[in-house]
Every structure is written in C-alpha cells, then in structure tokens.
Tab-separated table of C-alpha atoms in Angstrom:
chain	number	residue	atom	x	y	z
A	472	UNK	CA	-22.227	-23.997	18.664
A	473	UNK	CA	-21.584	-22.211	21.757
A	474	UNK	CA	-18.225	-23.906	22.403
A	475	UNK	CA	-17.014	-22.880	18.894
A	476	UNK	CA	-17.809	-19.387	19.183
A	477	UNK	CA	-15.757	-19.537	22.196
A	478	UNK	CA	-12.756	-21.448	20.870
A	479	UNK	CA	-12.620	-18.722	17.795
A	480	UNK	CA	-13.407	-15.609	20.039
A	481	UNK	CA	-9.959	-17.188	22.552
A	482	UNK	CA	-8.323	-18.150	19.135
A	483	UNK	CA	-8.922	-14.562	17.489
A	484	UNK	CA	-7.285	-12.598	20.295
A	485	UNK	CA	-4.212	-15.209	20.928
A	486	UNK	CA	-3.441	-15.213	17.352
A	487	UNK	CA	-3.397	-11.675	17.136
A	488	UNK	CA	-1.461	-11.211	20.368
A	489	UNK	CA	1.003	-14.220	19.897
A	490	UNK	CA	0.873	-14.759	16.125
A	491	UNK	CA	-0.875	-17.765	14.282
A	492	UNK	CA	1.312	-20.322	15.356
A	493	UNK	CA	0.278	-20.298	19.136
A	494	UNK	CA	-0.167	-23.810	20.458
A	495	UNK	CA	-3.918	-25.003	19.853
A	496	UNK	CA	-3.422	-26.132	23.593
A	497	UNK	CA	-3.958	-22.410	25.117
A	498	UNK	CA	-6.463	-21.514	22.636
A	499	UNK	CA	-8.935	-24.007	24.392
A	500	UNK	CA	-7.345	-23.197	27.901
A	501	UNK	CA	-8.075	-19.626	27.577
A	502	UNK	CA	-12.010	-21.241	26.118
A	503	UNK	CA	-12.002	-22.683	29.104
A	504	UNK	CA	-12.411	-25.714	27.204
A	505	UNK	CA	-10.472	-29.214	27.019
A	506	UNK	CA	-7.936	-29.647	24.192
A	507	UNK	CA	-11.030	-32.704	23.006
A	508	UNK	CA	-13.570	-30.230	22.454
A	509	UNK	CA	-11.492	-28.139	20.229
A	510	UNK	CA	-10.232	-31.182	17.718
A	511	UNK	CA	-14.474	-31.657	18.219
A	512	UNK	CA	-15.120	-28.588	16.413
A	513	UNK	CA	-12.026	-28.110	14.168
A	514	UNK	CA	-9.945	-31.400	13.322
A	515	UNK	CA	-6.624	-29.297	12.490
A	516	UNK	CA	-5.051	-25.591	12.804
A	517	UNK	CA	-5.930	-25.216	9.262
A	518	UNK	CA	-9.504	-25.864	9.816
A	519	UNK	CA	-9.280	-23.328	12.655
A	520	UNK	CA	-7.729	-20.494	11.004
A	521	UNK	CA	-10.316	-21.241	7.957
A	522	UNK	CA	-12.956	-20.723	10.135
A	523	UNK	CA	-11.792	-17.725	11.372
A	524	UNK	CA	-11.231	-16.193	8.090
A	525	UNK	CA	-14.650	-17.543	6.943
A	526	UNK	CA	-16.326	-15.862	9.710
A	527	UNK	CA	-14.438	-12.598	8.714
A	528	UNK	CA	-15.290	-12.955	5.323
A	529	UNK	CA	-19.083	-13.459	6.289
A	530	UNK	CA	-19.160	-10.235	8.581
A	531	UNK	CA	-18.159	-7.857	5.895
A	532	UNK	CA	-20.550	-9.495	3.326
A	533	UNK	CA	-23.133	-8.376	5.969
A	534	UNK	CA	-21.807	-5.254	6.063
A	535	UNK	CA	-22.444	-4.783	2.059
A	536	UNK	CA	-25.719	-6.320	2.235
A	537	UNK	CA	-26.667	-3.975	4.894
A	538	UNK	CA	-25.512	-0.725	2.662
A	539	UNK	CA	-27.514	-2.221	-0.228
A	540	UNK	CA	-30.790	-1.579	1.816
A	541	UNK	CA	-29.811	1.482	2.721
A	542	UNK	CA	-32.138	4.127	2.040
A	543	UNK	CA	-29.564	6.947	1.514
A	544	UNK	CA	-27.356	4.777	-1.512
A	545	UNK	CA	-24.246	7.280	-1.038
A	546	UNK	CA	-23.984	8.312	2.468
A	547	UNK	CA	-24.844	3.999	2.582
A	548	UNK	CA	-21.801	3.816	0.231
A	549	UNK	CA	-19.366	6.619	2.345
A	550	UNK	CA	-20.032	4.611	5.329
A	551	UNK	CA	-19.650	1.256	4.213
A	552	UNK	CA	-16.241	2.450	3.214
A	553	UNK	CA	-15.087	3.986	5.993
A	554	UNK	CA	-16.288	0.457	7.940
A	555	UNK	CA	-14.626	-1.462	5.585
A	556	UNK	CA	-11.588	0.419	5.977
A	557	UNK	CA	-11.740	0.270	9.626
A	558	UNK	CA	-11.645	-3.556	9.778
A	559	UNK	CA	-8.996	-3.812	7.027
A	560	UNK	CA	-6.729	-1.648	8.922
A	561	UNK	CA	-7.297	-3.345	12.576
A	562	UNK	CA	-7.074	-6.839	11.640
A	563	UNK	CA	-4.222	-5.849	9.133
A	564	UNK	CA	-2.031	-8.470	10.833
A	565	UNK	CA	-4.421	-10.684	12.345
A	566	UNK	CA	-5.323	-10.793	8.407
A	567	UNK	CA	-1.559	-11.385	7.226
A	568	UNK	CA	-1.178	-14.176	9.212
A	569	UNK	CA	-4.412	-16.452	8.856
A	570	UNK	CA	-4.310	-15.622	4.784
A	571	UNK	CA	-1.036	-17.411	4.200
A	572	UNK	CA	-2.309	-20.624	6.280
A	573	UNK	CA	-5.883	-20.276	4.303
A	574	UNK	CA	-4.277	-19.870	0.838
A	575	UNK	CA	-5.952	-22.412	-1.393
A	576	UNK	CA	-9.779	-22.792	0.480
A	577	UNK	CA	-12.411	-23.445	-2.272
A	578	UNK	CA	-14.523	-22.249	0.422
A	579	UNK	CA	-13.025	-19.217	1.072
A	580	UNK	CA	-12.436	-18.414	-2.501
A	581	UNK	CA	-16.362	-18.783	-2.754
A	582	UNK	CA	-16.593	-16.297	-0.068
A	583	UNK	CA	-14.642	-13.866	-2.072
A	584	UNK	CA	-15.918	-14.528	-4.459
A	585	UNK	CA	-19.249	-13.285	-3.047
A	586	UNK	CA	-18.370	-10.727	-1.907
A	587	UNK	CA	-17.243	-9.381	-5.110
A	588	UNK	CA	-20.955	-9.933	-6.073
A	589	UNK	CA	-22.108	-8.043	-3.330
A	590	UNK	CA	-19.656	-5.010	-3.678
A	591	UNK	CA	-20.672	-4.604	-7.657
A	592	UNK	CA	-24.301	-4.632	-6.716
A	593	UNK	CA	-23.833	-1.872	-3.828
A	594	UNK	CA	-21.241	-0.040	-6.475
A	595	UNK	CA	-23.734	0.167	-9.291
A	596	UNK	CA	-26.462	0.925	-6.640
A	597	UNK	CA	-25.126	3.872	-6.069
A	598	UNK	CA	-24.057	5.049	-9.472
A	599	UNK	CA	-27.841	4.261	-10.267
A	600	UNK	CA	-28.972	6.699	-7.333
A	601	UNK	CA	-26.070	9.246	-8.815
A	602	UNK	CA	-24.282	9.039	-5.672
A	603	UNK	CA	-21.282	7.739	-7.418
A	604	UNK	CA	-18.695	8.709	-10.411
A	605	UNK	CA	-19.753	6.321	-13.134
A	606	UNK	CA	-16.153	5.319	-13.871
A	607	UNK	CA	-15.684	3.907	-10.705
A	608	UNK	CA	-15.315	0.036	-10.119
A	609	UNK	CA	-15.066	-3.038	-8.242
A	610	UNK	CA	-11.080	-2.661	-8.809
A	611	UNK	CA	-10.734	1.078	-7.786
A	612	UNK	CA	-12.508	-0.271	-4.521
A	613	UNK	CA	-10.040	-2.919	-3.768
A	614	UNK	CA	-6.422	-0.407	-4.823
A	615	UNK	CA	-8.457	1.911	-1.993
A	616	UNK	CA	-8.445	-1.155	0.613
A	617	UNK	CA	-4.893	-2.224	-0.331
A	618	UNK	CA	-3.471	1.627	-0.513
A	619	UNK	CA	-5.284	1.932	3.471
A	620	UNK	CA	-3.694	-1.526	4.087
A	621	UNK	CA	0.077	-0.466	3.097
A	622	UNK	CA	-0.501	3.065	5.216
A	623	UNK	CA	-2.005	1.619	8.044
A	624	UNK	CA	0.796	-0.761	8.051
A	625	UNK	CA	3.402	1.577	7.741
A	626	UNK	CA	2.316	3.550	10.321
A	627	UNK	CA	1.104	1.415	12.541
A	628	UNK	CA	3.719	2.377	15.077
A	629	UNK	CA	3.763	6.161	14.975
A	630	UNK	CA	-0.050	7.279	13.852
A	631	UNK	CA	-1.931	4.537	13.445
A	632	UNK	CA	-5.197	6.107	12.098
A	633	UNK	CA	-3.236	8.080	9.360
A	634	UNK	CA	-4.800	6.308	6.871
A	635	UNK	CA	-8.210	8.407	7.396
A	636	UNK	CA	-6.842	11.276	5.705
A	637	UNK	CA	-5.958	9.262	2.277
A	638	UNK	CA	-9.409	7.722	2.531
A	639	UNK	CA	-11.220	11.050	2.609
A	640	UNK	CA	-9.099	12.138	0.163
A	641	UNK	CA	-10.345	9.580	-2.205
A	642	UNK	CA	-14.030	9.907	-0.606
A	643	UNK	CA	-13.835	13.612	-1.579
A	644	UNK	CA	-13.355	12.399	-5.618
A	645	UNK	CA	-16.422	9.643	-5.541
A	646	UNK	CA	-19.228	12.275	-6.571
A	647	UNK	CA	-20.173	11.969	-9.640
A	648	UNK	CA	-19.620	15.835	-10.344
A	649	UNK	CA	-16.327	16.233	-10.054
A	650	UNK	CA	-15.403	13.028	-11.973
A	651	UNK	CA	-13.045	13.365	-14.573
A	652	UNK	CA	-12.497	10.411	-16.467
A	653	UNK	CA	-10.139	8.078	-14.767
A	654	UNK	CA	-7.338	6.689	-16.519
A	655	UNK	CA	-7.348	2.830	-18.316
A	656	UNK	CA	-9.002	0.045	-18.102
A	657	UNK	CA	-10.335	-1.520	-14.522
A	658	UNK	CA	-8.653	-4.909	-13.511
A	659	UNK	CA	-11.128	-7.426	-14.477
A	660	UNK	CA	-12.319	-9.960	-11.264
A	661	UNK	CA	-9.922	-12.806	-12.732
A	662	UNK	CA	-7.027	-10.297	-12.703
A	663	UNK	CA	-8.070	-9.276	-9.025
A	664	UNK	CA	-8.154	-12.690	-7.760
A	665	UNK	CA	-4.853	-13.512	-9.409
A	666	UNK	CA	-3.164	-10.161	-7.517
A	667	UNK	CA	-4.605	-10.651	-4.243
A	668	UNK	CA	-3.184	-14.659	-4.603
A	669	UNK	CA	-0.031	-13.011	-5.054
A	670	UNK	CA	0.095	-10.603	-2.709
A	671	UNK	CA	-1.289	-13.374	-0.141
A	672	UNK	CA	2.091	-15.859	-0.628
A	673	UNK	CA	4.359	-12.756	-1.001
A	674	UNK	CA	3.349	-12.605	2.950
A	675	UNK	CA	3.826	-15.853	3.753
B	1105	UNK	CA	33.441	9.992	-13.737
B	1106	UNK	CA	32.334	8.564	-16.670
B	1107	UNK	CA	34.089	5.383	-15.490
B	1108	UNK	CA	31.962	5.772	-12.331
B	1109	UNK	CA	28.266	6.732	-14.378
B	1110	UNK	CA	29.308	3.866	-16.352
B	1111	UNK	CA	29.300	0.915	-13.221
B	1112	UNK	CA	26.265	3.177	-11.946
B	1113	UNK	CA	24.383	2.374	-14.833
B	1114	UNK	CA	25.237	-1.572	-15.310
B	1115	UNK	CA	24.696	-2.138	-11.199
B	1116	UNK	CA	21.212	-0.520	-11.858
B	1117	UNK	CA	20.243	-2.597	-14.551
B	1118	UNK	CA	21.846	-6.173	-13.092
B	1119	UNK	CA	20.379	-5.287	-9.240
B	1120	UNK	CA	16.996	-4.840	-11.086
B	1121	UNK	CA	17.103	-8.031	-13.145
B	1122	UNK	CA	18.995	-10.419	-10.392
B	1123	UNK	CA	18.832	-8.739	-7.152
B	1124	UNK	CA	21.079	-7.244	-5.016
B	1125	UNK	CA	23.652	-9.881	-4.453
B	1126	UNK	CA	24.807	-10.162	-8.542
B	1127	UNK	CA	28.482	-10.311	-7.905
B	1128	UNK	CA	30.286	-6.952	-8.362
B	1129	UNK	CA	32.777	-8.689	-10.755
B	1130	UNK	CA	29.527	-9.061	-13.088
B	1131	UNK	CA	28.870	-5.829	-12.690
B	1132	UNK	CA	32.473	-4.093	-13.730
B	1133	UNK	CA	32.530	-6.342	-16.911
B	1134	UNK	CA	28.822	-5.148	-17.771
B	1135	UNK	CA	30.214	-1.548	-17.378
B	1136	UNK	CA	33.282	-2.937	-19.789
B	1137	UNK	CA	35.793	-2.174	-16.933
B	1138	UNK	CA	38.128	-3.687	-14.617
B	1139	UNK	CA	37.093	-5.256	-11.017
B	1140	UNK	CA	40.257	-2.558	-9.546
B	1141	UNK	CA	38.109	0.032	-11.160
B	1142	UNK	CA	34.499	-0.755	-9.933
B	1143	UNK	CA	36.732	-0.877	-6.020
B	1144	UNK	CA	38.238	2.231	-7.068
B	1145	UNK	CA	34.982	3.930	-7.081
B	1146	UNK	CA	32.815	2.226	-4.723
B	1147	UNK	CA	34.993	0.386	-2.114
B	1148	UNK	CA	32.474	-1.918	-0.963
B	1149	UNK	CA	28.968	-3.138	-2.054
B	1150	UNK	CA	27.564	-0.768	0.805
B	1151	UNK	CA	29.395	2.580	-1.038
B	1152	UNK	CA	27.736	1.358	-4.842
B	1153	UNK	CA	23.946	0.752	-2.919
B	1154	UNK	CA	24.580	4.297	-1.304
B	1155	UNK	CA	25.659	6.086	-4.724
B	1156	UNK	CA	22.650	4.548	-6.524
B	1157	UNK	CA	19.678	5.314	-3.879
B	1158	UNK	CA	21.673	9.002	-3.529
B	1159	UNK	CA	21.778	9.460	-7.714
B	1160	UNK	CA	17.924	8.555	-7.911
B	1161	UNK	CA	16.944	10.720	-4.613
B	1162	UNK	CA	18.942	14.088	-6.722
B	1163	UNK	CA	16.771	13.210	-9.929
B	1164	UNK	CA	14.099	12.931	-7.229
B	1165	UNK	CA	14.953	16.501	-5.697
B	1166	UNK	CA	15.280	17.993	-9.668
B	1167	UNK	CA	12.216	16.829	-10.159
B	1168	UNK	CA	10.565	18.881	-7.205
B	1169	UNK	CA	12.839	21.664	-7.865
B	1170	UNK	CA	12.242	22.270	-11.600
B	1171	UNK	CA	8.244	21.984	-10.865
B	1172	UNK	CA	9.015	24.778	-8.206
B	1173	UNK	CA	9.494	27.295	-10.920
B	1174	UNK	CA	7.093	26.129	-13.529
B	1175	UNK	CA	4.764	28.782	-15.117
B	1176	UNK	CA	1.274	27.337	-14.017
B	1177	UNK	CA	1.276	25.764	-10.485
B	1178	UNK	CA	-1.182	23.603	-10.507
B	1179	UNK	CA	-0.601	21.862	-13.574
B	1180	UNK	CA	3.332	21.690	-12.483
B	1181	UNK	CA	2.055	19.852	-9.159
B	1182	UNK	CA	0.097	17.482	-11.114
B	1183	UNK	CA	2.758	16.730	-13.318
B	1184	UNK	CA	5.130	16.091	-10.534
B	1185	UNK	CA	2.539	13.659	-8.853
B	1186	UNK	CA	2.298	11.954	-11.888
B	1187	UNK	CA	6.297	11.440	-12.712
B	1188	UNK	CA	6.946	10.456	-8.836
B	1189	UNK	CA	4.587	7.961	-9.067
B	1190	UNK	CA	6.047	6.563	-11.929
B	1191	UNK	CA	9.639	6.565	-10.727
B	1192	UNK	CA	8.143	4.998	-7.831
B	1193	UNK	CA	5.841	2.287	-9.468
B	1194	UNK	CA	8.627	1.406	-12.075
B	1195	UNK	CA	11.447	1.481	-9.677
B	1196	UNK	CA	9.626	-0.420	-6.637
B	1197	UNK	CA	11.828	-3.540	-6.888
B	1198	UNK	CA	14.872	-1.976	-7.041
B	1199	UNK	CA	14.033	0.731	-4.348
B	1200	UNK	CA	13.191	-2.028	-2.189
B	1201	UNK	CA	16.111	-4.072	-2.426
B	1202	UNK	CA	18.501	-1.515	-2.047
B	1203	UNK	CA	16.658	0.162	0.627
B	1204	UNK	CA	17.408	-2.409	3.151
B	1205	UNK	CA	21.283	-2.242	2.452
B	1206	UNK	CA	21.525	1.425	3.052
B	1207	UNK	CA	19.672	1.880	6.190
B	1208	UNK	CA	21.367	3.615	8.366
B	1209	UNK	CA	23.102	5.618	5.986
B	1210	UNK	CA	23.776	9.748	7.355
B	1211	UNK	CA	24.175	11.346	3.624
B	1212	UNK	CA	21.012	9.720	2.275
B	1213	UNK	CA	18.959	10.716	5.687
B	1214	UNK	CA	19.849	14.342	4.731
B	1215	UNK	CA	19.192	13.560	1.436
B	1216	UNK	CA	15.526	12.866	2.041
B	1217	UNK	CA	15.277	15.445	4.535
B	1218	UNK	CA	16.139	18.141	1.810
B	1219	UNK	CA	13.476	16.287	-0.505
B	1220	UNK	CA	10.934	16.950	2.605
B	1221	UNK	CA	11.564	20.447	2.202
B	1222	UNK	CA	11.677	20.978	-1.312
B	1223	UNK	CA	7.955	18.973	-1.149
B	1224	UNK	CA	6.195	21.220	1.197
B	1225	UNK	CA	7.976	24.407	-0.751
B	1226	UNK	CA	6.234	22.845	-3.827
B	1227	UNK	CA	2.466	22.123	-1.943
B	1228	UNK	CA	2.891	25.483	-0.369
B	1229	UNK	CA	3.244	27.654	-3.394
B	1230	UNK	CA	0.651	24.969	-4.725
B	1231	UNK	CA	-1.653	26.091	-2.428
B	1232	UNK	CA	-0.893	30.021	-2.494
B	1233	UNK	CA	-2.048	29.817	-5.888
B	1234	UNK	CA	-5.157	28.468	-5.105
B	1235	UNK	CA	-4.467	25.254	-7.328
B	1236	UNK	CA	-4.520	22.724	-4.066
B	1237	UNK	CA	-6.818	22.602	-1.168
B	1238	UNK	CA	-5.440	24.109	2.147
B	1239	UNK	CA	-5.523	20.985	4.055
B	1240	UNK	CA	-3.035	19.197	1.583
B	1241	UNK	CA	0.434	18.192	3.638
B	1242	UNK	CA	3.312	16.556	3.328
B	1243	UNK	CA	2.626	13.418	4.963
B	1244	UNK	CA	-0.824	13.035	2.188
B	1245	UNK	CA	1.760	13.013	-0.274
B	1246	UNK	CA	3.934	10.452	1.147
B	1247	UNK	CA	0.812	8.124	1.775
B	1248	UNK	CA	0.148	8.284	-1.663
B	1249	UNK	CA	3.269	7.552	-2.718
B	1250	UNK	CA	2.826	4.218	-0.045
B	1251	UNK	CA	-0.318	3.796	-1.637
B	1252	UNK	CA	0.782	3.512	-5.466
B	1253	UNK	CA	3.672	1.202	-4.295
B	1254	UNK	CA	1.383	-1.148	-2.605
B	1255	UNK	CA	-0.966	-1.222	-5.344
B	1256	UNK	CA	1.759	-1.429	-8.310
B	1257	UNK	CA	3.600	-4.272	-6.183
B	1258	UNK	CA	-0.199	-5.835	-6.065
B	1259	UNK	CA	-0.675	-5.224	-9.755
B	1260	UNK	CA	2.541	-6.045	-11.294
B	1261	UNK	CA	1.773	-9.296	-13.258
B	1262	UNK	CA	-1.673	-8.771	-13.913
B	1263	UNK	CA	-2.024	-4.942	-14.406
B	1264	UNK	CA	1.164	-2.842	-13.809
B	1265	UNK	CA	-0.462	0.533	-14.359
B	1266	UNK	CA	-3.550	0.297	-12.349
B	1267	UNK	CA	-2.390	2.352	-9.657
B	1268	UNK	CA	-2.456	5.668	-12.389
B	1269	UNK	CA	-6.415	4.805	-11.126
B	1270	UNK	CA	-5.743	5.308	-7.734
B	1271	UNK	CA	-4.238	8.566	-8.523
B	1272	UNK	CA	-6.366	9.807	-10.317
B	1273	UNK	CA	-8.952	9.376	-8.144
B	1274	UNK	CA	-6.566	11.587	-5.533
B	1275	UNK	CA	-5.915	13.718	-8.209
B	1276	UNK	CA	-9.483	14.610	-8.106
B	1277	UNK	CA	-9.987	15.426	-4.911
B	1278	UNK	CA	-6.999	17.994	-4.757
B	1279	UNK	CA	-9.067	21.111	-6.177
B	1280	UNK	CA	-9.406	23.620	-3.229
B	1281	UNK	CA	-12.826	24.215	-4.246
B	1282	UNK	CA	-14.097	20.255	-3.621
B	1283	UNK	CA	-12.237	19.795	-0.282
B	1284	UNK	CA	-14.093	18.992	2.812
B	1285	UNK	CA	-11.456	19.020	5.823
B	1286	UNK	CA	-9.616	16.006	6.377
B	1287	UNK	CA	-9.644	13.642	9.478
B	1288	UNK	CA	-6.773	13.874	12.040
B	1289	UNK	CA	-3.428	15.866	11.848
B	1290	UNK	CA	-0.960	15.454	9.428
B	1291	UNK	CA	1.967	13.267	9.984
B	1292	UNK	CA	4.943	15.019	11.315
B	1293	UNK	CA	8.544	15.083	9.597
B	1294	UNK	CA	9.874	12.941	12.654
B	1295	UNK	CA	6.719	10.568	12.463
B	1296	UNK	CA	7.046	10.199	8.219
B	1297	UNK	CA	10.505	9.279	9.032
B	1298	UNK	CA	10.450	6.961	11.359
B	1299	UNK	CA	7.367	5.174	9.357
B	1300	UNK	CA	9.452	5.409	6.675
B	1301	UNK	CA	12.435	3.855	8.133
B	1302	UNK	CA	10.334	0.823	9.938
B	1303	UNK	CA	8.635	0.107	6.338
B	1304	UNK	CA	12.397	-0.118	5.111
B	1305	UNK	CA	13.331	-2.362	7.715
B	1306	UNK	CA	9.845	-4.457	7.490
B	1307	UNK	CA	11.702	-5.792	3.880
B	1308	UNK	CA	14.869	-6.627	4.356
C-alpha cells in the first residue's frame, strides 16, 4: 500500500508536469521504485490513470460528506464550494488529461455517480436549514464548476485566480432571500452524465 | 452591397451547418451569384471570415450602444446580458470556427477594443444609477460570457438553454444592495485580451 501511494503521488506530479503520456518508466524512477513494482500495483497506464482519477473522485466525496456534518449547513455549503472550486480549477489539466484515458470506467462512473448522491443530500441539507434558494439544484452546481473550469482555463496564463470573482458572484445569489425564480427546468442526472461524456471526448 | 449581404448571409448559414472549409464556390451559388462575384467582394477565404466576425461584432456594439440610451438602466443592462448571451450561446459554433481564421486580424482587434469601451460606458452609467453593485467590471462580464459558452457548448445536445440558469443566478447577485465585495482585482483590458486571444488560439 505504501508503494502505491508512492507510484501515484510520482505519477500525479509527472503527469501534470509532462502530460499523461510520460513513460511509466520515470514514474517508478522518480518512486524510487523498480519498473516490477509498478506493473505489481497497476498492470497497464490505464489502470494507473484510473486510479488516479478514482482517488480524486474519492477526496471530493469526502469533502461533501464532511459539509453534510457540518454544524453551520450554509457557511458548510459556501465553503464546500469554494473547495470544490479550488480543486477543479488546479487540477483543470491534470483533470483534462486523465478523463479522456478513463472515459468508459464502470468504476468511475459509480464514483460519479456517488457523488451526485452526496451533493443532492448536502444541497437539500441546506435548503432544509434555509441556507439555500429552493430553486437551486444538483445541475446549477455542476454549470458553476464547468463556468470556473472554462475561466480558470482561459486565464490560466494572465490571472489565474480570476475565477473567484464569478464564484462570489454566484455565492452572493444562493440565499434564499434574494431568490427570484430561476429560469427552466434543471438538467436531470441522466442529461448531466450524458454532457459531461461529451464534454470528456470533445477533450480528447 | 446587396450582392455582398447576400454571400454574407449564405457563408453564415453553410460555415454553421458544414464548417469552415465548405468550398466558396458552394457558397456564391447559395447566395445565387457567380464565383467572380463572391472574389469580387471577399478576395480570399481570410477577407469573407473577417467581414462576418466584423458584421456580428457591429450588431454586437448596437447592441451595447442602443442599451446606453435606454429609459430605465437597470432593466436595459439586464436586457443586454440576456441578448449577449444568446448571440453568444446560439452562435458558439460558428464564433469558434471562425475565430481561429481571423486571429491576428488589426480591424477586428479595434473592433473589440471599441466594444470594451462601449461595455464599461454601459456598467458605468449602470452603476451611477444605482441599478448594479459598485464592484461590477468589465472583466465579470466577460467571464460570464466564458461561462455561458462553456456551459451551452456542455449542454448543447442534452439541454441547450441551461446556461439562462447560470445567468440568472448572476443576474441575482447584481443588485447593489446584495453585494458583498468581490475577491481579487478585476482583469485588466490588456489581461482580457490576451486571455481572450490564447482561448482563440486553444481551438483552432
């Protein structure tokens, strides 16, 4: 267990330094581990960059799960957000690459689809405390992390923590006072999954 | 010039539905003209890309400039948030491919360089009449503009007007009454540009 911690902590950073198609050969150099120990722990790249992704996946669900206990359910909310967003826009291309390579994981798709679980519960948590406009849903939650995605993308090179200012922007809307109603129906999961699949190969 | 609103029209419609590269004989017959007539106006692919991006920045710039002189500013901003980012969401493909082939281009850099002013003219008097928080710039404006693209390119098979969500989430925050500061300084002209320009260049 230790060595694979090691082999995904080398392959994180080379991946995201070098891209995802850096030879499997210096990810276990820079483990300090023999090329045998990493085909040990993960028989292929695929199974590698899986893992990594999995391990992603698994730290924001923690990050939900920890909001849900919260005892304050909107600041819990407000900073789960601002988290969230913080990871989405660092490992915005760290994230690019593995999710083309991962495309198609039953496992990962259970992951997600977790997750989506998790975010309703800590969505409706809040409403339920009244720390949260009514109208807002699992869908509204995602446009936030892809709009934060694009800017943080975009400009990455000139001011990369621009995207702050469009998230408090939307932060300042999420009382439940100032709601007016929003506009049309929220994407339903299945029509979620079937965007982010898109979005995922239009990367690739 | 009808001769030349006429190939402007058919090269919009064929770019959208084939891309790009649709042969510029297939676009003079669509216009019901001569292939010496389409060279006669544009004298190269290049010139027709340019005269299309320039025609949709001036609606662009009529856009901000008739909102400018609107009777209640507020409700004129709003409206003008709303119409943008529907020329944006609809026209996304087409903006994209033909923003790659004009790059570069002097006339349409001053183009959107007079839009840039005529924007902060319109927040400005926004905000003198108390109908938009202080804080509000220029580059919050842009990012939402990034933002709705993202999300509408995300969206287009499954839900093609979900990002009027996502703005109207933003729309909600823009009262000067609910605004807590926002994080950071604004982007600057030179930073929106060059942002701008790299996201142009990231597509092509």
């Amino acid at each position: 267990l230790r060595n694979r911690e090691r082999l995904l902590c080398a392959a994180d950073e080379l991946i995201r330094a070098r891209g995802v198609d850096v030879p499997l050969e210096e990810i276990s150099r820079a483990a300090g581990l023999g090329i045998a120990t990493l085909y040990r722990n993960f028989p292929s790249r695929q199974a590698l960059v899986e893992a990594l992704l999995a391990e992603r996946l698994e730290r924001f669900a923690t990050l939900a799960r920890d909001s849900l206990t919260a005892a304050d359910a909107r600041a819990a909310f407000e900073a789960f957000l601002v988290e969230a967003c913080e990871s989405q826009a660092r490992d915005r291309a760290l994230l690019d690459a593995l999710s083309a390579w991962a495309e198609g994981s039953a496992e990962l798709d259970r992951a997600r689809t977790r997750i989506a679980t998790l975010l309703e519960r800590l969505i409706q948590r809040t409403q339920r405390e009244g720390g949260l406009r009514e109208d807002f849903e699992l869908s509204d939650l995602t446009m936030l992390f892809w709009a934060v995605r694009r800017i943080a993308e975009t400009t990455s090179t000139v001011a990369p923590q621009a995207w702050r200012r469009h998230l408090a922007l939307v932060l300042d809307a999420l009382p439940a006072s100032t709601a007016t109603a929003l506009p049309g129906a929220p994407l339903t999961r299945r029509q979620l999954r079937t965007a982010a699949r898109a979005m995922r190969g239009r990367r690739s």
